[in-house]
Amino acid sequence: MSNGAPFVIKICGLSTPETLRTALDGGADMVGFVFHPKSPRFITPQRAAELATIARGKAEIAALIVDWDERQAAELVEALKPDWLQLHGHETPEQTAALRRAAGRPVMKALGIAAADDLKAITAYRDVADRILLDAKPPKDAAYPGGHGRPFDWTLLAGLDPAQPFMLGGGLDPANVTEAIRIARPAGVDVSSGVESAPGVKDPARIAEFIAAARMAAAAVQEGSTA
């Protein structure tokens, strides 16, 4: 966690005005819309554009895509005008850079983590992605890459360069986010399934609880690091 940098709380996979407003009212810094058809959180660009009118100016908007080409990304940006592209597939560093150029937007690259060796990928993406999201690796038979509610071992991150900011995702929920922030010291957190009552069904109470817990935990870590 960088001293003095704003801590980012992202609620991903939103699909209704009610839950989006809960995230905004709770103080979410970023909201995410999922454009991967196999995900239970999938929405169309048209639907996302409608929701974006509620969020714009109140939180940053991230568009989650999986292994898209430059043309698709550029068309989505034209329709939605997101603040960020979140790349959640097998995009190489070269593809990440190409998507960033084509979309004209900063990109967040998700990297699946299960073991210490997985952290080596950070170096390859450091110069082509504007933000790194360290997420739990999905099960081998998974139909979609994220939102499976399984955390990874946060202690794996103890050896990371403190100057390398990253966001943390994968299995976070209102009950464990405080511990996750204390151990991993990320620059932000990203949650999806951990604030749901069923796959793809966001729970307003859990959204509010998560944001409050994350904000308090981040403040405690920040105060400790500057004391």
Short mmCIF file of N, CA and C in Angstrom, two decimals, residues 8 10-14 29-35 43 48 52 55-56 59-65 76 80-87 105-108 131 133 167 190:
data_model
loop_
_atom_site.label_atom_id
_atom_site.label_comp_id
_atom_site.label_asym_id
_atom_site.label_seq_id
_atom_site.Cartn_x
_atom_site.Cartn_y
_atom_site.Cartn_z
N VAL A 8 -8.43 2.20 -3.31
CA VAL A 8 -9.51 2.00 -4.29
C VAL A 8 -10.36 0.79 -3.92
N LYS A 10 -13.39 -1.43 -5.41
CA LYS A 10 -14.11 -1.70 -6.65
C LYS A 10 -15.16 -2.78 -6.43
N ILE A 11 -16.38 -2.51 -6.85
CA ILE A 11 -17.46 -3.49 -6.83
C ILE A 11 -17.70 -3.90 -8.27
N CYS A 12 -17.48 -5.18 -8.58
CA CYS A 12 -17.55 -5.64 -9.96
C CYS A 12 -18.79 -6.52 -10.20
N GLY A 13 -19.17 -6.60 -11.47
CA GLY A 13 -20.28 -7.46 -11.84
C GLY A 13 -21.64 -6.90 -11.50
N LEU A 14 -21.76 -5.58 -11.46
CA LEU A 14 -23.04 -4.95 -11.16
C LEU A 14 -23.95 -5.01 -12.39
N ASP A 29 -15.18 3.42 -5.13
CA ASP A 29 -14.38 4.28 -6.00
C ASP A 29 -14.48 3.86 -7.46
N MET A 30 -14.80 2.59 -7.67
CA MET A 30 -14.86 2.05 -9.02
C MET A 30 -15.95 0.99 -9.09
N VAL A 31 -16.69 0.97 -10.20
CA VAL A 31 -17.71 -0.05 -10.42
C VAL A 31 -17.39 -0.76 -11.73
N GLY A 32 -17.68 -2.06 -11.77
CA GLY A 32 -17.31 -2.85 -12.94
C GLY A 32 -18.49 -3.52 -13.58
N PHE A 33 -18.47 -3.55 -14.92
CA PHE A 33 -19.47 -4.27 -15.70
C PHE A 33 -18.76 -5.37 -16.47
N VAL A 34 -19.39 -6.56 -16.50
CA VAL A 34 -18.76 -7.75 -17.06
C VAL A 34 -19.35 -8.04 -18.45
N PHE A 35 -18.45 -8.18 -19.43
CA PHE A 35 -18.88 -8.42 -20.81
C PHE A 35 -18.45 -9.79 -21.32
N ILE A 43 -23.57 -8.57 -18.81
CA ILE A 43 -24.59 -7.65 -19.30
C ILE A 43 -24.16 -7.14 -20.67
N ALA A 48 -25.16 -1.78 -19.99
CA ALA A 48 -24.11 -1.14 -19.21
C ALA A 48 -24.10 0.37 -19.44
N ALA A 52 -24.27 3.17 -16.69
CA ALA A 52 -23.15 4.11 -16.59
C ALA A 52 -23.62 5.54 -16.38
N ALA A 55 -23.64 6.08 -12.75
CA ALA A 55 -22.34 6.06 -12.06
C ALA A 55 -21.40 7.18 -12.48
N ARG A 56 -21.57 7.68 -13.68
CA ARG A 56 -20.59 8.61 -14.21
C ARG A 56 -20.47 9.87 -13.34
N ALA A 59 -18.16 7.52 -9.61
CA ALA A 59 -17.15 6.48 -9.46
C ALA A 59 -16.58 6.19 -10.84
N GLU A 60 -15.35 5.67 -10.86
CA GLU A 60 -14.78 5.26 -12.14
C GLU A 60 -15.48 4.00 -12.63
N ILE A 61 -15.56 3.87 -13.95
CA ILE A 61 -16.27 2.75 -14.57
C ILE A 61 -15.25 1.84 -15.25
N ALA A 62 -15.29 0.56 -14.91
CA ALA A 62 -14.39 -0.42 -15.51
C ALA A 62 -15.19 -1.40 -16.35
N ALA A 63 -14.68 -1.70 -17.53
CA ALA A 63 -15.30 -2.67 -18.42
C ALA A 63 -14.44 -3.93 -18.45
N LEU A 64 -14.98 -5.04 -17.95
CA LEU A 64 -14.24 -6.29 -17.86
C LEU A 64 -14.43 -7.10 -19.13
N ILE A 65 -13.33 -7.36 -19.83
CA ILE A 65 -13.38 -8.14 -21.06
C ILE A 65 -12.39 -9.29 -20.98
N LEU A 76 -16.45 -1.10 -27.85
CA LEU A 76 -17.03 -1.03 -26.52
C LEU A 76 -16.78 0.34 -25.88
N LEU A 80 -19.69 2.66 -24.45
CA LEU A 80 -19.80 2.78 -22.99
C LEU A 80 -19.04 3.96 -22.42
N LYS A 81 -17.93 4.32 -23.05
CA LYS A 81 -17.04 5.37 -22.53
C LYS A 81 -16.60 5.07 -21.10
N PRO A 82 -16.03 3.88 -20.88
CA PRO A 82 -15.54 3.54 -19.54
C PRO A 82 -14.26 4.30 -19.22
N ASP A 83 -13.93 4.33 -17.94
CA ASP A 83 -12.67 4.93 -17.51
C ASP A 83 -11.52 3.94 -17.62
N TRP A 84 -11.85 2.66 -17.50
CA TRP A 84 -10.84 1.60 -17.50
C TRP A 84 -11.30 0.41 -18.33
N LEU A 85 -10.33 -0.29 -18.92
CA LEU A 85 -10.56 -1.64 -19.43
C LEU A 85 -9.90 -2.60 -18.45
N GLN A 86 -10.64 -3.61 -18.04
CA GLN A 86 -10.10 -4.65 -17.16
C GLN A 86 -9.94 -5.92 -17.99
N LEU A 87 -8.71 -6.36 -18.17
CA LEU A 87 -8.42 -7.52 -18.99
C LEU A 87 -8.31 -8.76 -18.11
N ARG A 105 -7.69 3.96 -23.42
CA ARG A 105 -8.04 3.96 -22.01
C ARG A 105 -6.97 3.24 -21.20
N PRO A 106 -6.80 3.60 -19.94
CA PRO A 106 -5.90 2.82 -19.10
C PRO A 106 -6.44 1.41 -18.91
N VAL A 107 -5.54 0.46 -18.71
CA VAL A 107 -5.95 -0.93 -18.56
C VAL A 107 -5.50 -1.48 -17.20
N MET A 108 -6.35 -2.34 -16.67
CA MET A 108 -6.04 -3.10 -15.48
C MET A 108 -5.93 -4.56 -15.91
N ARG A 131 -2.52 -0.75 -14.17
CA ARG A 131 -2.78 -1.28 -12.84
C ARG A 131 -2.77 -2.80 -12.94
N LEU A 133 -4.07 -6.35 -11.15
CA LEU A 133 -5.03 -6.96 -10.22
C LEU A 133 -4.57 -8.39 -9.97
N MET A 167 -3.91 -4.13 -7.02
CA MET A 167 -5.21 -4.36 -6.40
C MET A 167 -5.34 -5.84 -6.10
N ASP A 190 -10.96 -5.58 -5.00
CA ASP A 190 -11.96 -5.81 -6.04
C ASP A 190 -12.83 -6.99 -5.59
#
